[in-house]
CSV table of C-alpha atoms in Angstrom, one decimal:
chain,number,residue,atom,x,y,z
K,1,UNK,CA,116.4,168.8,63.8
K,2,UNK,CA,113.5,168.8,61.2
K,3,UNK,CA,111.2,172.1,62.3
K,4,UNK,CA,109.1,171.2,60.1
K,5,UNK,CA,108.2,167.3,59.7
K,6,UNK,CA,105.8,165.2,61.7
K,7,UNK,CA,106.2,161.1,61.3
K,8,UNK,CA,102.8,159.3,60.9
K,9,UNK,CA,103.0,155.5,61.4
K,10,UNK,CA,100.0,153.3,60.3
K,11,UNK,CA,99.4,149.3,60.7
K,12,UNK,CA,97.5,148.6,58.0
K,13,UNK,CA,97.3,149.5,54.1
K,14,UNK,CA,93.8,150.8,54.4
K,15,UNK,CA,95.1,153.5,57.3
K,16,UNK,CA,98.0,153.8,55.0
K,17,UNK,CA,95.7,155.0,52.0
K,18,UNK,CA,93.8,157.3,54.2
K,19,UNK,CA,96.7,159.2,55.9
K,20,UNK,CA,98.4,159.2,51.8
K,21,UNK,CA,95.2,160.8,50.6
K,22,UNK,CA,95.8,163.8,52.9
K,23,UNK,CA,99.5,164.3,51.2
K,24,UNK,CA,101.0,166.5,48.2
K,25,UNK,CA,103.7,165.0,46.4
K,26,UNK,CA,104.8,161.8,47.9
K,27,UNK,CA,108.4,161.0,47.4
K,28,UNK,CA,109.9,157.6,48.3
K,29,UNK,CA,112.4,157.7,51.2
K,30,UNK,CA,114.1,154.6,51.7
K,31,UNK,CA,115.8,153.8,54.9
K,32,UNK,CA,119.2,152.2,55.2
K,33,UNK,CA,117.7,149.0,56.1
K,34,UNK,CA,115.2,148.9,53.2
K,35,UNK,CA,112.2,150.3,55.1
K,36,UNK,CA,110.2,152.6,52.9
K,37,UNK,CA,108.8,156.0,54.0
K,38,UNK,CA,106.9,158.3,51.5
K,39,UNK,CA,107.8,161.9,52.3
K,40,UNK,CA,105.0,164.5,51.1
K,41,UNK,CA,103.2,167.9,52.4
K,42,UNK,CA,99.8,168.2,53.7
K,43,UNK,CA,97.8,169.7,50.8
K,44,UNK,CA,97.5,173.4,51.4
K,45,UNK,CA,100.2,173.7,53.5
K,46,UNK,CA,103.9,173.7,54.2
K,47,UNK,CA,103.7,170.9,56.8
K,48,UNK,CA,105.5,167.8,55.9
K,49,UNK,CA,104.9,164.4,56.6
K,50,UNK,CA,106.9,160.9,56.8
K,51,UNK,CA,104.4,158.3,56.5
K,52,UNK,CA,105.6,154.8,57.5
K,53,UNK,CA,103.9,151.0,57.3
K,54,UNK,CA,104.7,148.9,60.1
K,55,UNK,CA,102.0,146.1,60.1
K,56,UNK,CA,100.6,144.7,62.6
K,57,UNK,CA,101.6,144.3,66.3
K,58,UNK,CA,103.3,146.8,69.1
K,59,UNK,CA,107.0,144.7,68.3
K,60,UNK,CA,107.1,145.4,64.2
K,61,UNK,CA,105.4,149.1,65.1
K,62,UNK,CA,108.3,149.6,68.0
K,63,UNK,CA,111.2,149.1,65.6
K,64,UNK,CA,109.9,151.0,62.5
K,65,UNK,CA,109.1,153.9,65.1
K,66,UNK,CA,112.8,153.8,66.2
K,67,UNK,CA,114.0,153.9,62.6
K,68,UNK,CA,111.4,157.0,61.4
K,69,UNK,CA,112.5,158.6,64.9
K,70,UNK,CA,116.3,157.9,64.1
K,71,UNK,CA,115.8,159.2,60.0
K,72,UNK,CA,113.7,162.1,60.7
K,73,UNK,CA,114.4,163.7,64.3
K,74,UNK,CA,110.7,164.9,63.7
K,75,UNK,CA,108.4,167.3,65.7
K,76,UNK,CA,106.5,164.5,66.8
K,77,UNK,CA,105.1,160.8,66.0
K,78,UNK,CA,101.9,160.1,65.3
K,79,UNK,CA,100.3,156.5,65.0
K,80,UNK,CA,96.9,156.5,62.7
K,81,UNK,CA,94.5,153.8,62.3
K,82,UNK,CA,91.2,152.1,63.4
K,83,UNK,CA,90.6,150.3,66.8
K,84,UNK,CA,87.9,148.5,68.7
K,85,UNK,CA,86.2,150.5,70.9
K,86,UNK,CA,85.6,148.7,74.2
K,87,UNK,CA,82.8,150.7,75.8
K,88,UNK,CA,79.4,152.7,74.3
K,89,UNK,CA,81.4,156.2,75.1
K,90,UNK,CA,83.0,155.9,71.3
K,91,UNK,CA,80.7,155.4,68.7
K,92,UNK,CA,81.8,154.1,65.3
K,93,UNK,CA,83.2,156.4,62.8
K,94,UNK,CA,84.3,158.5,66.1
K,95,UNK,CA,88.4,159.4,66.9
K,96,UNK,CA,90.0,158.2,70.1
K,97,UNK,CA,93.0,160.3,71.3
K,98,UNK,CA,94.9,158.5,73.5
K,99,UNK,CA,96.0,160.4,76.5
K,100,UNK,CA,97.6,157.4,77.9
K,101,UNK,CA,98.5,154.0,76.7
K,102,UNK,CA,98.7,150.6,78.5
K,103,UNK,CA,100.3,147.6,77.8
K,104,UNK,CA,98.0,145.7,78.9
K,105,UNK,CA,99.9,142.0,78.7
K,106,UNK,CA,102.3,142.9,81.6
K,107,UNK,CA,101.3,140.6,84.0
K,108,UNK,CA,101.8,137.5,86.7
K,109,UNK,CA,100.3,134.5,86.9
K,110,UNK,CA,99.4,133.4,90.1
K,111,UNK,CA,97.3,130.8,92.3
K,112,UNK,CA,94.2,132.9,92.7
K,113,UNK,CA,94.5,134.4,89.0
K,114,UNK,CA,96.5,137.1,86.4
K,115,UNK,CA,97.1,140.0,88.3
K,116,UNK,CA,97.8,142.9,86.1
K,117,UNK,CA,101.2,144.6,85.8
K,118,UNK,CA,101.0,147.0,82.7
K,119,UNK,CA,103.2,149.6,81.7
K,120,UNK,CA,101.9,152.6,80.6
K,121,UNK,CA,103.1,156.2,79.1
K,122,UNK,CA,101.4,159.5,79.0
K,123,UNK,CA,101.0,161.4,75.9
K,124,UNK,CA,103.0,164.7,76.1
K,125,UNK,CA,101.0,167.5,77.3
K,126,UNK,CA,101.7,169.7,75.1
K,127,UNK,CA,100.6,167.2,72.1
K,128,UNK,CA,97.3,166.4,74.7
K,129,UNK,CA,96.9,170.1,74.8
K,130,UNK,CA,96.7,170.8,70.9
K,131,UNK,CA,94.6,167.9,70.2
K,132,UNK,CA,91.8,169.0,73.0
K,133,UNK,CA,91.9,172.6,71.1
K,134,UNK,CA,91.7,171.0,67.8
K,135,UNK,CA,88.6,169.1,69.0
K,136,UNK,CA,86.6,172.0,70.0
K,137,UNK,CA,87.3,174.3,67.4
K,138,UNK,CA,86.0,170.8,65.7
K,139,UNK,CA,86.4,172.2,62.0
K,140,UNK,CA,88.4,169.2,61.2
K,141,UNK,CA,86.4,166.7,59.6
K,142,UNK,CA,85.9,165.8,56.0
K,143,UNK,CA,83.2,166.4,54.7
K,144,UNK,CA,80.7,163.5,56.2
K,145,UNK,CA,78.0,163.8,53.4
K,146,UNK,CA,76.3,160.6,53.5
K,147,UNK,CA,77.7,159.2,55.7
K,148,UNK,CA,75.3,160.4,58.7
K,149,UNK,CA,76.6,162.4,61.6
K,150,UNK,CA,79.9,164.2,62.0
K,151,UNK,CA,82.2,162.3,64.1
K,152,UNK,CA,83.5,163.5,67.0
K,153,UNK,CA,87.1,163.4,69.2
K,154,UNK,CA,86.9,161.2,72.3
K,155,UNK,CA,90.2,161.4,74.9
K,156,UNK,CA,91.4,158.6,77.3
K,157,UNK,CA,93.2,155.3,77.6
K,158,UNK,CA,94.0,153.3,74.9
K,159,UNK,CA,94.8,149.6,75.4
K,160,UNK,CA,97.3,148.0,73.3
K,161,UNK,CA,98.0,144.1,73.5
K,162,UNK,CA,98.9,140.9,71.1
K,163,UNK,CA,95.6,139.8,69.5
K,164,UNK,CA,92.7,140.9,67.9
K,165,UNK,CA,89.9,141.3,70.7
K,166,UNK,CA,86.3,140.5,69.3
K,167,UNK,CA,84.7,138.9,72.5
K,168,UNK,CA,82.7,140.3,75.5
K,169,UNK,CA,82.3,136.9,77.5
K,170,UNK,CA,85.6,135.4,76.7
K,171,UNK,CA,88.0,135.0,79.9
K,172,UNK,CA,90.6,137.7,78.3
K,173,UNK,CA,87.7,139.8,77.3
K,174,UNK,CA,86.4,139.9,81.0
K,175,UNK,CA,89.5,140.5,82.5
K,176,UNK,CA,90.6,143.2,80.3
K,177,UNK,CA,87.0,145.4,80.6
K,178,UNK,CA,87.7,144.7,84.6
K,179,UNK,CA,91.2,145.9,85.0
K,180,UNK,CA,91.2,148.4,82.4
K,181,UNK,CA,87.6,150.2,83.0
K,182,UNK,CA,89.0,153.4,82.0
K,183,UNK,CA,90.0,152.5,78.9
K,184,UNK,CA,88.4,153.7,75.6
K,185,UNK,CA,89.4,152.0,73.0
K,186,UNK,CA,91.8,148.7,72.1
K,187,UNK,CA,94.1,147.9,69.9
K,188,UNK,CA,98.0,146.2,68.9
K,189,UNK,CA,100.3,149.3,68.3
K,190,UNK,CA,100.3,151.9,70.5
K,191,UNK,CA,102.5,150.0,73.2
K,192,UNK,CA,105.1,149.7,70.3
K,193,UNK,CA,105.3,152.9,69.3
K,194,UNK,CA,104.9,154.9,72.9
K,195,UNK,CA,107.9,152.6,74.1
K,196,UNK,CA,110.2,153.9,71.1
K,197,UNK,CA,109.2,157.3,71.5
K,198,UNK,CA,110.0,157.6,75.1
K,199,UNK,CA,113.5,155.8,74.4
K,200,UNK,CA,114.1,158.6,71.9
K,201,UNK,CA,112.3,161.7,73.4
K,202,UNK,CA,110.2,162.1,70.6
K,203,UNK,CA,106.7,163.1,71.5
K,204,UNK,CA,104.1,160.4,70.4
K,205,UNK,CA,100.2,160.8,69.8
K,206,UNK,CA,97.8,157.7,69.2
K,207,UNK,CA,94.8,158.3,67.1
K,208,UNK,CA,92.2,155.9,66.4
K,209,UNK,CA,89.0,156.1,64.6
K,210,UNK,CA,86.4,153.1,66.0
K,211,UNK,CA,86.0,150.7,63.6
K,212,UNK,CA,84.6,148.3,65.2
K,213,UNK,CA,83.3,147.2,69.0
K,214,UNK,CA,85.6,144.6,70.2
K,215,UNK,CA,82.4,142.9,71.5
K,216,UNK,CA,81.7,139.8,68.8
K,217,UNK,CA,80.4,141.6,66.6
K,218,UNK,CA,83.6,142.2,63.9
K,219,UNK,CA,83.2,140.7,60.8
K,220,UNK,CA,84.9,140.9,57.6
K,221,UNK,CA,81.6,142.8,55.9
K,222,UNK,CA,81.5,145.5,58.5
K,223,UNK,CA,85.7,146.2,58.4
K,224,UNK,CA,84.9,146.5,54.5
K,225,UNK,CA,82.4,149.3,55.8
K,226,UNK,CA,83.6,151.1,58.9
K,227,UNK,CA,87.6,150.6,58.0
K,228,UNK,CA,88.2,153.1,55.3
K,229,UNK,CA,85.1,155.8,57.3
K,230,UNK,CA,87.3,154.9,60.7
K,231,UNK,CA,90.8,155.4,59.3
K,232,UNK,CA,89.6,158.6,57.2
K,233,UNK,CA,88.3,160.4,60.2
K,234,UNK,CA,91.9,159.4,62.1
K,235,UNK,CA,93.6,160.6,59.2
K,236,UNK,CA,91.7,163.8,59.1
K,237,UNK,CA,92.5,164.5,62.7
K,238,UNK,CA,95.9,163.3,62.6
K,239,UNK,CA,97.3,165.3,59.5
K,240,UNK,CA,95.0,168.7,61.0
K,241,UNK,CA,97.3,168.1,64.3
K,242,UNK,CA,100.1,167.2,62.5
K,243,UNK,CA,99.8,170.7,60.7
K,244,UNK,CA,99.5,172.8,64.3
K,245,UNK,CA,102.6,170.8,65.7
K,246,UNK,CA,104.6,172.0,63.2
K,247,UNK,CA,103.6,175.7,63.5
K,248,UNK,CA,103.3,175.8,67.2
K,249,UNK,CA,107.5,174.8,66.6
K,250,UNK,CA,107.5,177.0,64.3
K,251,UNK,CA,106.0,179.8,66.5
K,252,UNK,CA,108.9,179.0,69.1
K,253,UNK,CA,111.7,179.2,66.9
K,254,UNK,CA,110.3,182.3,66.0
K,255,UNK,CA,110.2,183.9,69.3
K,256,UNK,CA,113.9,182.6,70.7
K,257,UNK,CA,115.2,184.1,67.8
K,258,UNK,CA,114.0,187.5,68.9
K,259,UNK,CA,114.7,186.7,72.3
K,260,UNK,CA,118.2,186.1,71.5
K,261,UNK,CA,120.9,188.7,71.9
K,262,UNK,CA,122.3,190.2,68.4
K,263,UNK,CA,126.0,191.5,67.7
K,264,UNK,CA,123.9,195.2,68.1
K,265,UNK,CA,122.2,194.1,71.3
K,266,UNK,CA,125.2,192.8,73.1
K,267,UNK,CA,127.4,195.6,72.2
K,268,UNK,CA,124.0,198.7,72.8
K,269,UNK,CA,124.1,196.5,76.5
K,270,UNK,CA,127.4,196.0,77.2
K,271,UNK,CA,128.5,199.8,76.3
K,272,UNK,CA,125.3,201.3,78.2
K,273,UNK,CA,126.0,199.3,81.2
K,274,UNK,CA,129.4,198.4,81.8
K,275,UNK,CA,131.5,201.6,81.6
K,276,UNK,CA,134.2,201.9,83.8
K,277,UNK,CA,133.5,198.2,84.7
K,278,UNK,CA,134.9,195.1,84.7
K,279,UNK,CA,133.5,193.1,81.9
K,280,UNK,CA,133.3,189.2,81.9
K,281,UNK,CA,132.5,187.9,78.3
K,282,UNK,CA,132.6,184.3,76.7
K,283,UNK,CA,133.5,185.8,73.1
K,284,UNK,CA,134.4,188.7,71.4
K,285,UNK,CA,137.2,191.4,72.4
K,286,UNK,CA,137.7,194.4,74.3
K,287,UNK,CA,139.6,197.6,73.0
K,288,UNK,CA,139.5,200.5,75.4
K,289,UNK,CA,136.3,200.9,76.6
K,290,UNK,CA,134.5,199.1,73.5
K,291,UNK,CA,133.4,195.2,73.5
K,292,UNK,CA,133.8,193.8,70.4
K,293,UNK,CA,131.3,190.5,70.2
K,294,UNK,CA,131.9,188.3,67.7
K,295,UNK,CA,127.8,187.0,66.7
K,296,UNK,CA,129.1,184.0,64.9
K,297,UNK,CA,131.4,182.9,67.4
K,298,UNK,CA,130.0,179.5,68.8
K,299,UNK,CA,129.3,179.4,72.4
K,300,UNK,CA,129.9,176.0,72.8
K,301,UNK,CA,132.5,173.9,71.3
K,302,UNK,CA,133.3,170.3,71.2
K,303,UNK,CA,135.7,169.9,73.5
K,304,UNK,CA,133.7,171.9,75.9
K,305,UNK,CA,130.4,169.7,74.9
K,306,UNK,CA,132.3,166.5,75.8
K,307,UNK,CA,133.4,168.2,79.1
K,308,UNK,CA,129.9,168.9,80.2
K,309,UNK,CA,128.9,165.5,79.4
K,310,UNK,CA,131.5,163.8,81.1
K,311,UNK,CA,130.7,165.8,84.1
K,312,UNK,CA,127.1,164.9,83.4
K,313,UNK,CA,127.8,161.4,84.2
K,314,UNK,CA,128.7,162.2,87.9
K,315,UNK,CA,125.3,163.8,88.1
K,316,UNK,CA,123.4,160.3,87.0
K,317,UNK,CA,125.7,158.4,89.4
K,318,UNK,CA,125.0,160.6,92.4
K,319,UNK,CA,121.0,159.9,91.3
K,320,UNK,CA,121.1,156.9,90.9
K,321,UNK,CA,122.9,156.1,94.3
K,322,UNK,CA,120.2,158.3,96.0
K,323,UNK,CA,117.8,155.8,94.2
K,324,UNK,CA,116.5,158.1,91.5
K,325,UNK,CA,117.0,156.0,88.7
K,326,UNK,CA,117.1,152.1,88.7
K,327,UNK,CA,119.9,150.1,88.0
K,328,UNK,CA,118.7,148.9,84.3
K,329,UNK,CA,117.7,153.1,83.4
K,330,UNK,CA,121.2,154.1,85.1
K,331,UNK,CA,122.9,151.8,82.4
K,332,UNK,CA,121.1,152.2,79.4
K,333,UNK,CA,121.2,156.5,80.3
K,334,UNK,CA,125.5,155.5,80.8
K,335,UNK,CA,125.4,153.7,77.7
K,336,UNK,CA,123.9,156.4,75.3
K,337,UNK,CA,125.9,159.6,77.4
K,338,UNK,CA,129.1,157.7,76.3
K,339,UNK,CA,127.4,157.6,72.5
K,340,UNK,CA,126.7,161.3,72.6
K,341,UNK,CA,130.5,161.6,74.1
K,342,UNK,CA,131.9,159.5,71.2
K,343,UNK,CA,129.7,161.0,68.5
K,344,UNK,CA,131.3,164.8,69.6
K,345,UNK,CA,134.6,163.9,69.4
K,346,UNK,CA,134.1,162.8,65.7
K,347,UNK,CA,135.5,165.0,62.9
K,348,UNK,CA,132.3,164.0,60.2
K,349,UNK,CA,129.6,165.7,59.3
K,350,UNK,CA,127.2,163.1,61.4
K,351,UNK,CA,128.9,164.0,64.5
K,352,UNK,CA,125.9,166.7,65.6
K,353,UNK,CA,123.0,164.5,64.4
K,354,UNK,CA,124.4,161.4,66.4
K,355,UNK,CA,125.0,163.0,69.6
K,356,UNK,CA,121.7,164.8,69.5
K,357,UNK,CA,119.9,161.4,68.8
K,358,UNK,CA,122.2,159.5,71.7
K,359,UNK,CA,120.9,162.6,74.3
K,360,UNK,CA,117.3,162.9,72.8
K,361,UNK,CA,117.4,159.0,74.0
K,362,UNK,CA,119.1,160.1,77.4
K,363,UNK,CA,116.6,162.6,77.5
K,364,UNK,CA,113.8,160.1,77.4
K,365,UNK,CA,115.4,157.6,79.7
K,366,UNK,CA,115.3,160.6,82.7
K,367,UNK,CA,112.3,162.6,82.2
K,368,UNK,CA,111.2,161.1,85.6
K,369,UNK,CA,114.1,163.3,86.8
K,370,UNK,CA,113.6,166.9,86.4
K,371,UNK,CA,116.6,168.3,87.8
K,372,UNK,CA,118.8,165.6,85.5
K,373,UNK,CA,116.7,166.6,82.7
K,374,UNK,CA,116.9,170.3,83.5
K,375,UNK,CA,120.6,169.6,83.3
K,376,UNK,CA,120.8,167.9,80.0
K,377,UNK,CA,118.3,170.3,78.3
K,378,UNK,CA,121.2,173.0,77.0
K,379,UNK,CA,123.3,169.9,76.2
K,380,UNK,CA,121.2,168.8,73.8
K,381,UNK,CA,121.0,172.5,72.1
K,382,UNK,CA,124.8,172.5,72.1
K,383,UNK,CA,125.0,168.8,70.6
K,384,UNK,CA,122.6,170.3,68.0
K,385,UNK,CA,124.6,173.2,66.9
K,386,UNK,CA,127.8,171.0,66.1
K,387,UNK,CA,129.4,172.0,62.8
């Protein structure tokens, strides 16, 4: 997996230009499909970015997610652009981070009117938990020289539909401000992009910078003002996060690795404590009294990985006849567990990145399960360290 690479999607060229701005050396990385990504840094630092065009609507931004998620296997997604905000709590020029997304054309038509059925999905804590930080510290911005004051980071729901909202008294308009009070901002992406990110287990952050007011008032003379000041600001945020992602990964891989036990460790630990003892080990030998451990033998191997995962599968039958997970989740989490299974028991050099992908997508599909989840967590190391 990529330590060090964030994805960052945008709908629109204009968000595109802003996010491209923030980069160092863009290279062209084209997909196997034809999509294009530009690869670059963030300037001034070692953080790299995958920056994607998906146009507009949560359908096209749902499959080019999927694709950057299934190229990259980054830190995190991000999706960067402008949005209407749908209250007076944003101001324009101001970023809305989402910490939760609806999808707000689930519904059911009935006799006595549309009664909402959205689904929605949470932005990762952790992600939720940078971005807060980032907006205090609040040295993020460009520089806002005439362009009045400094804008500032708003959090809370972001609505994400099929069409451009630019009414306050039209029937949707109503119904939308009733049913979704809490909601900040609105928009056409984020659904798109959330629902591919929680397929994959990829984190995913929505940033918008208001460009407008959703309320009758957009024209094509104020998006040729606020657009590019919205989609800077988002931009700015976005690549700033972007950048503490990656180190805050980088900060863990630092620390497991001097958590984990060396050949000098093991041996110091094993001779201090185990003389005259019995001494289980999973690698390695023993002469005498002296445990030999072997620090690149690999802990797990690939016929042991597709052991674990077969016996995984009786765990998500037993939860999902105790009604833990639907019938439609039990069969798409079967369906990618048999990919994982298939991808181990290739001889190529894909074999680790395929079966990490297949369980990062399990992963996704039960993180209403914690104990499943628990489960599959050193699974998805193991898949990782295929050779």
């Amino acid at each position: 997996m990529a330590k060090d690479l964030v994805v960052i999607l945008t709908a629109l060229n204009v968000e595109y230009q802003a996010v491209r701005r923030k980069l160092a050396g863009p290279q062209v990385h084209r997909h196997k499909r034809g999509t294009l990504f530009e690869v670059g840094t963030v300037q001034g630092t070692s953080c790299r970015i995958a920056l994607g065009l998906t146009n507009k609507g949560n359908h096209s931004a749902a499959v080019i997610a999927e694709r950057a998620i299934q190229e990259f296997s980054p830190v995190a997604v991000l999706f960067v652009g402008v949005a209407g905000a749908l209250w007076d709590t944003a101001r324009l020029g101001d970023v809305v981070m989402a910490t939760h997304v609806y999808a707000y054309h689930g519904a059911t038509s009935e006799d006595d009117g549309t009664k909402a059925r959205p689904r929605v999905w949470e932005t990762a804590h952790g992600v939720s938990q940078l971005g807060s930080h980032l907006a205090r510290a609040n040295d993020w911005a460009d520089d806002t020289s005439g362009h009045g004051r400094a804008p500032q980071v708003r959090f809370g729901a972001i609505a994400a539909g099929e069409v451009v909202q630019n009414s306050k008294i039209s029937a949707e308009a109503r119904w939308i401000r009733q049913h979704y009070n809490d909601a900040l901002a609105i928009e056409m992406e984020a659904a798109g992009v959330a629902q591919a990110g929680h397929l994959n287990g990829a984190p995913v952050a929505i940033i918008r910078g208001i460009s407008d007011r959703a309320d009758g008032t957009k024209s094509s003379a104020n998006d040729r003002n606020w657009q590019p000041r919205a989609a800077a600001n988002a931009a700015a945020f976005a690549t700033r996060l972007a950048v503490e992602l990656v180190g805050e990964r980088e900060q863990i891989a630092v620390s497991e690795a001097d958590r984990a036990p060396t050949a000098d460790r093991l041996e110091e630990h094993v001779s201090n404590t185990a003389h005259n003892s019995t001494v289980g080990i999973m690698a390695g030998s023993v002469r005498g009294s002296t445990v030999y451990v072997n620090a690149d033998a690999k802990v797990t191997r690939p016929a042991d990985l597709v052991a674990e995962l077969d016996a995984f599968r009786g765990h998500l039958k037993r939860h999902h006849a105790e009604g833990a997970l639907d019938e439609d989740t039990y069969r798409e989490a079967l369906a990618e567990l048999g990919f994982a299974c298939r991808a181990a028991r290739e001889n190529t050099a894909e074999r680790s990145k395929r079966a990490t992908m297949a369980l990062k997508r399990l992963r996704g599909l039960i993180a209403d399960c914690p104990e499943l989840a628990a489960m599959l967590a050193p699974l998805v190391v193991a898949a990782g360290d295929l050779s």
